[in-house]
Amino acid sequence: MVEYAVLDAGMGGLVIILGGVAAVVFVVMAVIILRFSIRAIKSELKKEAEAEQLDAQQAKEEDIKAEQKDEEV
Amino acid sequence: MFLFYMIGLPIALLAGTILLTLMVEFPIVYCTGITRNKKYIVAVNALTNVCLNAGIIIVFLFDMSGTQWKLERDICIWTLFAELTLIPVAEAVLYFMISKKSSIKVLLVTYVANFASFIFGLFVTGLLTDRGIHGISRFFIKLFGGFRW
């Protein structure tokens, strides 16, 4: 009986160790993916905002040019 | 074998679910023109999938005994809750920031995409796991109140 009890405890410990390592691996992977994706989202949003600003600037410049042409005429 | 359970399983879970979700959601989001930014779609899906998988891992840790179909039931409940409320809303908010379409259309498309990936995920889980299909069908039979064919 004692042998079985020791074996049972040993298997339980093994399961806990394996599960713990698996959980740690999962958490590390999850943190890596989260950091990368959040960084990517932020950079893409920044790019989008900059592109919009550029568009707005170009539109303004074109308006000014058009006005100048009108005045010249 | 131990090495597979320790290192392979968590990585396979994360990579597999992200790949599957992208396979279903990417064409829907891209073709409806919510955003044409490929990197953004991939990043948003990776972000939401990590949250889904964190919940699944927590369910695993709580129901490790694996008896009485508790594991399957709890995974079904968590996935339903996450895929129908948390993830579409979070994704829709993220798509609002970049999309020029109307917000109702964005919300609808993200809901449809997530529901499609949920159904696809159910099939894949049922095919890949031994007890998965029994657990999933048991849960839905109980959910719909013993509906008879």
PDB file of C-alpha atoms in Angstrom:
ATOM      1  CA  MET A   1       0.000   0.000   0.000  1.00  0.00           C
ATOM      2  CA  VAL A   2       2.796   2.378   0.938  1.00  0.00           C
ATOM      3  CA  GLU A   3       4.365   1.942  -2.482  1.00  0.00           C
ATOM      4  CA  TYR A   4       1.094   2.852  -4.173  1.00  0.00           C
ATOM      5  CA  ALA A   5       0.700   5.922  -1.983  1.00  0.00           C
ATOM      6  CA  VAL A   6       4.233   7.076  -2.854  1.00  0.00           C
ATOM      7  CA  LEU A   7       3.620   6.386  -6.545  1.00  0.00           C
ATOM      8  CA  ASP A   8       0.346   8.309  -6.415  1.00  0.00           C
ATOM      9  CA  ALA A   9       1.986  11.286  -4.737  1.00  0.00           C
ATOM     10  CA  GLY A  10       4.826  11.148  -7.264  1.00  0.00           C
ATOM     11  CA  MET A  11       2.443  11.147 -10.214  1.00  0.00           C
ATOM     12  CA  GLY A  12       0.493  14.000  -8.669  1.00  0.00           C
ATOM     13  CA  GLY A  13       3.687  16.007  -8.288  1.00  0.00           C
ATOM     14  CA  LEU A  14       4.674  15.220 -11.872  1.00  0.00           C
ATOM     15  CA  VAL A  15       1.286  16.415 -13.140  1.00  0.00           C
ATOM     16  CA  ILE A  16       1.603  19.628 -11.150  1.00  0.00           C
ATOM     17  CA  ILE A  17       5.158  20.252 -12.410  1.00  0.00           C
ATOM     18  CA  LEU A  18       4.237  19.515 -16.047  1.00  0.00           C
ATOM     19  CA  GLY A  19       1.110  21.627 -15.795  1.00  0.00           C
ATOM     20  CA  GLY A  20       3.058  24.437 -14.163  1.00  0.00           C
ATOM     21  CA  VAL A  21       5.701  24.434 -16.909  1.00  0.00           C
ATOM     22  CA  ALA A  22       2.955  24.373 -19.545  1.00  0.00           C
ATOM     23  CA  ALA A  23       1.202  27.285 -17.841  1.00  0.00           C
ATOM     24  CA  VAL A  24       4.462  29.262 -17.678  1.00  0.00           C
ATOM     25  CA  VAL A  25       5.155  28.583 -21.375  1.00  0.00           C
ATOM     26  CA  PHE A  26       1.631  29.705 -22.192  1.00  0.00           C
ATOM     27  CA  VAL A  27       1.939  32.909 -20.179  1.00  0.00           C
ATOM     28  CA  VAL A  28       5.295  33.764 -21.793  1.00  0.00           C
ATOM     29  CA  MET A  29       3.893  33.173 -25.293  1.00  0.00           C
ATOM     30  CA  ALA A  30       0.737  35.133 -24.471  1.00  0.00           C
ATOM     31  CA  VAL A  31       2.726  38.114 -23.183  1.00  0.00           C
ATOM     32  CA  ILE A  32       4.949  38.097 -26.289  1.00  0.00           C
ATOM     33  CA  ILE A  33       1.946  37.985 -28.634  1.00  0.00           C
ATOM     34  CA  LEU A  34       0.078  40.647 -26.640  1.00  0.00           C
ATOM     35  CA  ARG A  35       3.055  43.032 -26.684  1.00  0.00           C
ATOM     36  CA  PHE A  36       3.640  42.568 -30.402  1.00  0.00           C
ATOM     37  CA  SER A  37      -0.022  42.975 -31.325  1.00  0.00           C
ATOM     38  CA  ILE A  38      -0.530  46.045 -29.127  1.00  0.00           C
ATOM     39  CA  ARG A  39       2.599  47.617 -30.596  1.00  0.00           C
ATOM     40  CA  ALA A  40       1.432  46.821 -34.131  1.00  0.00           C
ATOM     41  CA  ILE A  41      -2.037  48.280 -33.453  1.00  0.00           C
ATOM     42  CA  LYS A  42      -0.568  51.471 -32.005  1.00  0.00           C
ATOM     43  CA  SER A  43       1.867  51.938 -34.894  1.00  0.00           C
ATOM     44  CA  GLU A  44      -0.839  51.318 -37.492  1.00  0.00           C
ATOM     45  CA  LEU A  45      -3.163  53.829 -35.803  1.00  0.00           C
ATOM     46  CA  LYS A  46      -0.323  56.380 -35.759  1.00  0.00           C
ATOM     47  CA  LYS A  47       0.360  55.772 -39.454  1.00  0.00           C
ATOM     48  CA  GLU A  48      -3.334  56.218 -40.214  1.00  0.00           C
ATOM     49  CA  ALA A  49      -3.485  59.504 -38.288  1.00  0.00           C
ATOM     50  CA  GLU A  50      -0.355  60.785 -40.048  1.00  0.00           C
ATOM     51  CA  ALA A  51      -1.756  59.819 -43.443  1.00  0.00           C
ATOM     52  CA  GLU A  52      -4.975  61.678 -42.639  1.00  0.00           C
ATOM     53  CA  GLN A  53      -3.010  64.758 -41.577  1.00  0.00           C
ATOM     54  CA  LEU A  54      -0.991  64.613 -44.807  1.00  0.00           C
ATOM     55  CA  ASP A  55      -4.202  64.327 -46.814  1.00  0.00           C
ATOM     56  CA  ALA A  56      -5.675  67.315 -44.989  1.00  0.00           C
ATOM     57  CA  GLN A  57      -2.502  69.350 -45.581  1.00  0.00           C
ATOM     58  CA  GLN A  58      -2.458  68.489 -49.262  1.00  0.00           C
ATOM     59  CA  ALA A  59      -6.103  69.414 -49.595  1.00  0.00           C
ATOM     60  CA  LYS A  60      -5.426  72.758 -47.890  1.00  0.00           C
ATOM     61  CA  GLU A  61      -2.440  73.476 -50.142  1.00  0.00           C
ATOM     62  CA  GLU A  62      -4.484  72.668 -53.198  1.00  0.00           C
ATOM     63  CA  ASP A  63      -7.229  75.001 -51.963  1.00  0.00           C
ATOM     64  CA  ILE A  64      -4.722  77.790 -51.439  1.00  0.00           C
ATOM     65  CA  LYS A  65      -3.247  77.239 -54.915  1.00  0.00           C
ATOM     66  CA  ALA A  66      -6.695  77.257 -56.458  1.00  0.00           C
ATOM     67  CA  GLU A  67      -7.524  80.510 -54.650  1.00  0.00           C
ATOM     68  CA  GLN A  68      -4.271  82.094 -55.822  1.00  0.00           C
ATOM     69  CA  LYS A  69      -5.051  81.104 -59.390  1.00  0.00           C
ATOM     70  CA  ASP A  70      -8.504  82.609 -59.070  1.00  0.00           C
ATOM     71  CA  GLU A  71      -7.011  85.859 -57.776  1.00  0.00           C
ATOM     72  CA  GLU A  72      -4.498  85.948 -60.643  1.00  0.00           C
ATOM     73  CA  VAL A  73      -7.287  85.518 -63.148  1.00  0.00           C
TER      74      VAL A  73
ATOM     75  CA  MET B   1       5.777  13.044 -24.946  1.00  0.00           C
ATOM     76  CA  PHE B   2       6.218  15.108 -21.790  1.00  0.00           C
ATOM     77  CA  LEU B   3       7.991  17.733 -23.827  1.00  0.00           C
ATOM     78  CA  PHE B   4       5.002  17.879 -26.179  1.00  0.00           C
ATOM     79  CA  TYR B   5       2.578  18.442 -23.311  1.00  0.00           C
ATOM     80  CA  MET B   6       4.812  21.009 -21.656  1.00  0.00           C
ATOM     81  CA  ILE B   7       5.886  23.111 -24.619  1.00  0.00           C
ATOM     82  CA  GLY B   8       3.988  21.894 -27.678  1.00  0.00           C
ATOM     83  CA  LEU B   9       0.465  22.111 -26.341  1.00  0.00           C
ATOM     84  CA  PRO B  10       0.381  25.771 -25.217  1.00  0.00           C
ATOM     85  CA  ILE B  11       2.140  26.933 -28.373  1.00  0.00           C
ATOM     86  CA  ALA B  12      -0.088  24.774 -30.581  1.00  0.00           C
ATOM     87  CA  LEU B  13      -3.187  26.095 -28.799  1.00  0.00           C
ATOM     88  CA  LEU B  14      -2.190  29.722 -29.297  1.00  0.00           C
ATOM     89  CA  ALA B  15      -0.842  29.404 -32.839  1.00  0.00           C
ATOM     90  CA  GLY B  16      -3.620  27.063 -33.964  1.00  0.00           C
ATOM     91  CA  THR B  17      -6.477  29.192 -32.723  1.00  0.00           C
ATOM     92  CA  ILE B  18      -4.967  32.391 -34.105  1.00  0.00           C
ATOM     93  CA  LEU B  19      -4.423  30.739 -37.495  1.00  0.00           C
ATOM     94  CA  LEU B  20      -7.941  29.268 -37.592  1.00  0.00           C
ATOM     95  CA  THR B  21      -9.565  32.554 -36.590  1.00  0.00           C
ATOM     96  CA  LEU B  22      -7.539  34.431 -39.181  1.00  0.00           C
ATOM     97  CA  MET B  23      -8.536  31.904 -41.853  1.00  0.00           C
ATOM     98  CA  VAL B  24     -12.211  32.636 -41.170  1.00  0.00           C
ATOM     99  CA  GLU B  25     -12.204  36.296 -40.138  1.00  0.00           C
ATOM    100  CA  PHE B  26      -9.549  37.800 -42.400  1.00  0.00           C
ATOM    101  CA  PRO B  27     -11.454  37.319 -45.696  1.00  0.00           C
ATOM    102  CA  ILE B  28     -14.714  38.568 -44.175  1.00  0.00           C
ATOM    103  CA  VAL B  29     -13.185  41.734 -42.711  1.00  0.00           C
ATOM    104  CA  TYR B  30     -10.935  42.375 -45.724  1.00  0.00           C
ATOM    105  CA  CYS B  31     -13.535  41.815 -48.436  1.00  0.00           C
ATOM    106  CA  THR B  32     -16.260  43.878 -46.771  1.00  0.00           C
ATOM    107  CA  GLY B  33     -13.758  46.742 -46.751  1.00  0.00           C
ATOM    108  CA  ILE B  34     -13.873  47.435 -43.015  1.00  0.00           C
ATOM    109  CA  THR B  35     -10.152  47.996 -43.289  1.00  0.00           C
ATOM    110  CA  ARG B  36      -7.620  47.070 -45.960  1.00  0.00           C
ATOM    111  CA  ASN B  37      -4.767  47.168 -43.451  1.00  0.00           C
ATOM    112  CA  LYS B  38      -3.616  43.532 -43.272  1.00  0.00           C
ATOM    113  CA  LYS B  39      -1.232  44.012 -40.367  1.00  0.00           C
ATOM    114  CA  TYR B  40      -3.992  45.654 -38.307  1.00  0.00           C
ATOM    115  CA  ILE B  41      -6.444  42.784 -38.848  1.00  0.00           C
ATOM    116  CA  VAL B  42      -3.799  40.211 -37.857  1.00  0.00           C
ATOM    117  CA  ALA B  43      -2.838  42.209 -34.749  1.00  0.00           C
ATOM    118  CA  VAL B  44      -6.451  42.667 -33.621  1.00  0.00           C
ATOM    119  CA  ASN B  45      -7.207  38.965 -34.049  1.00  0.00           C
ATOM    120  CA  ALA B  46      -4.037  37.919 -32.233  1.00  0.00           C
ATOM    121  CA  LEU B  47      -4.904  40.215 -29.333  1.00  0.00           C
ATOM    122  CA  THR B  48      -8.458  38.933 -28.902  1.00  0.00           C
ATOM    123  CA  ASN B  49      -7.437  35.297 -29.366  1.00  0.00           C
ATOM    124  CA  VAL B  50      -4.883  35.514 -26.587  1.00  0.00           C
ATOM    125  CA  CYS B  51      -7.675  36.644 -24.240  1.00  0.00           C
ATOM    126  CA  LEU B  52      -9.898  33.738 -25.382  1.00  0.00           C
ATOM    127  CA  ASN B  53      -7.084  31.248 -24.811  1.00  0.00           C
ATOM    128  CA  ALA B  54      -6.247  32.677 -21.395  1.00  0.00           C
ATOM    129  CA  GLY B  55      -9.853  31.933 -20.400  1.00  0.00           C
ATOM    130  CA  ILE B  56      -9.625  28.405 -21.811  1.00  0.00           C
ATOM    131  CA  ILE B  57      -6.398  27.785 -19.837  1.00  0.00           C
ATOM    132  CA  ILE B  58      -8.063  29.050 -16.639  1.00  0.00           C
ATOM    133  CA  VAL B  59     -10.962  26.630 -17.277  1.00  0.00           C
ATOM    134  CA  PHE B  60      -8.419  23.837 -17.825  1.00  0.00           C
ATOM    135  CA  LEU B  61      -6.731  24.590 -14.520  1.00  0.00           C
ATOM    136  CA  PHE B  62     -10.013  24.679 -12.592  1.00  0.00           C
ATOM    137  CA  ASP B  63     -11.519  21.522 -14.125  1.00  0.00           C
ATOM    138  CA  MET B  64      -8.418  19.354 -14.400  1.00  0.00           C
ATOM    139  CA  SER B  65     -10.134  16.301 -12.920  1.00  0.00           C
ATOM    140  CA  GLY B  66     -11.832  15.808 -16.274  1.00  0.00           C
ATOM    141  CA  THR B  67     -14.857  13.909 -14.951  1.00  0.00           C
ATOM    142  CA  GLN B  68     -18.569  14.569 -15.427  1.00  0.00           C
ATOM    143  CA  TRP B  69     -18.057  16.563 -18.640  1.00  0.00           C
ATOM    144  CA  LYS B  70     -17.351  19.695 -16.602  1.00  0.00           C
ATOM    145  CA  LEU B  71     -14.362  20.660 -18.742  1.00  0.00           C
ATOM    146  CA  GLU B  72     -16.320  20.618 -21.990  1.00  0.00           C
ATOM    147  CA  ARG B  73     -19.296  22.384 -20.440  1.00  0.00           C
ATOM    148  CA  ASP B  74     -17.181  25.192 -18.998  1.00  0.00           C
ATOM    149  CA  ILE B  75     -15.162  25.628 -22.195  1.00  0.00           C
ATOM    150  CA  CYS B  76     -18.429  25.845 -24.170  1.00  0.00           C
ATOM    151  CA  ILE B  77     -19.843  28.431 -21.730  1.00  0.00           C
ATOM    152  CA  TRP B  78     -16.660  30.532 -21.780  1.00  0.00           C
ATOM    153  CA  THR B  79     -16.295  30.361 -25.574  1.00  0.00           C
ATOM    154  CA  LEU B  80     -19.943  31.268 -26.152  1.00  0.00           C
ATOM    155  CA  PHE B  81     -19.690  34.194 -23.734  1.00  0.00           C
ATOM    156  CA  ALA B  82     -16.383  35.416 -25.163  1.00  0.00           C
ATOM    157  CA  GLU B  83     -17.212  34.976 -28.856  1.00  0.00           C
ATOM    158  CA  LEU B  84     -20.680  36.520 -28.601  1.00  0.00           C
ATOM    159  CA  THR B  85     -20.040  39.431 -26.217  1.00  0.00           C
ATOM    160  CA  LEU B  86     -16.445  40.232 -25.311  1.00  0.00           C
ATOM    161  CA  ILE B  87     -14.476  39.644 -28.495  1.00  0.00           C
ATOM    162  CA  PRO B  88     -16.811  41.166 -31.136  1.00  0.00           C
ATOM    163  CA  VAL B  89     -17.271  44.303 -29.041  1.00  0.00           C
ATOM    164  CA  ALA B  90     -13.528  44.653 -28.428  1.00  0.00           C
ATOM    165  CA  GLU B  91     -12.741  44.044 -32.098  1.00  0.00           C
ATOM    166  CA  ALA B  92     -15.454  46.436 -33.235  1.00  0.00           C
ATOM    167  CA  VAL B  93     -14.050  49.181 -30.984  1.00  0.00           C
ATOM    168  CA  LEU B  94     -10.594  48.584 -32.440  1.00  0.00           C
ATOM    169  CA  TYR B  95     -11.971  48.641 -35.995  1.00  0.00           C
ATOM    170  CA  PHE B  96     -13.930  51.875 -35.306  1.00  0.00           C
ATOM    171  CA  MET B  97     -10.596  53.614 -34.788  1.00  0.00           C
ATOM    172  CA  ILE B  98      -9.337  52.817 -38.278  1.00  0.00           C
ATOM    173  CA  SER B  99     -12.436  52.171 -40.380  1.00  0.00           C
ATOM    174  CA  LYS B 100     -14.292  54.726 -42.465  1.00  0.00           C
ATOM    175  CA  LYS B 101     -17.453  52.616 -42.763  1.00  0.00           C
ATOM    176  CA  SER B 102     -20.504  53.245 -40.588  1.00  0.00           C
ATOM    177  CA  SER B 103     -20.268  51.884 -37.063  1.00  0.00           C
ATOM    178  CA  ILE B 104     -23.331  49.637 -37.453  1.00  0.00           C
ATOM    179  CA  LYS B 105     -21.757  47.928 -40.443  1.00  0.00           C
ATOM    180  CA  VAL B 106     -18.469  47.442 -38.587  1.00  0.00           C
ATOM    181  CA  LEU B 107     -20.279  45.936 -35.594  1.00  0.00           C
ATOM    182  CA  LEU B 108     -22.383  43.632 -37.780  1.00  0.00           C
ATOM    183  CA  VAL B 109     -19.415  42.405 -39.803  1.00  0.00           C
ATOM    184  CA  THR B 110     -17.318  41.711 -36.694  1.00  0.00           C
ATOM    185  CA  TYR B 111     -20.236  39.806 -35.154  1.00  0.00           C
ATOM    186  CA  VAL B 112     -20.728  37.717 -38.291  1.00  0.00           C
ATOM    187  CA  ALA B 113     -16.994  37.042 -38.583  1.00  0.00           C
ATOM    188  CA  ASN B 114     -16.698  35.987 -34.958  1.00  0.00           C
ATOM    189  CA  PHE B 115     -19.769  33.778 -35.106  1.00  0.00           C
ATOM    190  CA  ALA B 116     -18.397  32.068 -38.209  1.00  0.00           C
ATOM    191  CA  SER B 117     -15.076  31.461 -36.503  1.00  0.00           C
ATOM    192  CA  PHE B 118     -16.918  30.140 -33.426  1.00  0.00           C
ATOM    193  CA  ILE B 119     -18.826  27.562 -35.504  1.00  0.00           C
ATOM    194  CA  PHE B 120     -15.646  26.628 -37.358  1.00  0.00           C
ATOM    195  CA  GLY B 121     -13.809  26.318 -34.047  1.00  0.00           C
ATOM    196  CA  LEU B 122     -16.500  23.966 -32.701  1.00  0.00           C
ATOM    197  CA  PHE B 123     -16.078  21.675 -35.711  1.00  0.00           C
ATOM    198  CA  VAL B 124     -12.298  21.683 -35.470  1.00  0.00           C
ATOM    199  CA  THR B 125     -12.366  21.015 -31.719  1.00  0.00           C
ATOM    200  CA  GLY B 126     -14.797  18.160 -32.309  1.00  0.00           C
ATOM    201  CA  LEU B 127     -12.603  16.672 -35.008  1.00  0.00           C
ATOM    202  CA  LEU B 128      -9.289  17.049 -33.203  1.00  0.00           C
ATOM    203  CA  THR B 129     -10.190  15.937 -29.686  1.00  0.00           C
ATOM    204  CA  ASP B 130     -11.364  12.567 -28.503  1.00  0.00           C
ATOM    205  CA  ARG B 131     -14.086  13.632 -26.105  1.00  0.00           C
ATOM    206  CA  GLY B 132     -14.612  17.121 -27.473  1.00  0.00           C
ATOM    207  CA  ILE B 133     -17.446  16.373 -29.866  1.00  0.00           C
ATOM    208  CA  HIS B 134     -19.392  14.464 -27.186  1.00  0.00           C
ATOM    209  CA  GLY B 135     -18.917  17.238 -24.656  1.00  0.00           C
ATOM    210  CA  ILE B 136     -19.903  19.949 -27.121  1.00  0.00           C
ATOM    211  CA  SER B 137     -23.014  18.123 -28.323  1.00  0.00           C
ATOM    212  CA  ARG B 138     -24.013  17.272 -24.726  1.00  0.00           C
ATOM    213  CA  PHE B 139     -23.716  20.930 -23.769  1.00  0.00           C
ATOM    214  CA  PHE B 140     -25.841  22.133 -26.655  1.00  0.00           C
ATOM    215  CA  ILE B 141     -28.465  19.421 -26.157  1.00  0.00           C
ATOM    216  CA  LYS B 142     -28.756  20.505 -22.512  1.00  0.00           C
ATOM    217  CA  LEU B 143     -28.722  24.180 -23.497  1.00  0.00           C
ATOM    218  CA  PHE B 144     -31.645  23.756 -25.886  1.00  0.00           C
ATOM    219  CA  GLY B 145     -33.629  21.819 -23.299  1.00  0.00           C
ATOM    220  CA  GLY B 146     -33.492  18.269 -24.563  1.00  0.00           C
ATOM    221  CA  PHE B 147     -34.494  19.152 -28.111  1.00  0.00           C
ATOM    222  CA  ARG B 148     -35.404  15.946 -29.968  1.00  0.00           C
ATOM    223  CA  TRP B 149     -34.747  15.468 -33.665  1.00  0.00           C
TER     224      TRP B 149
END
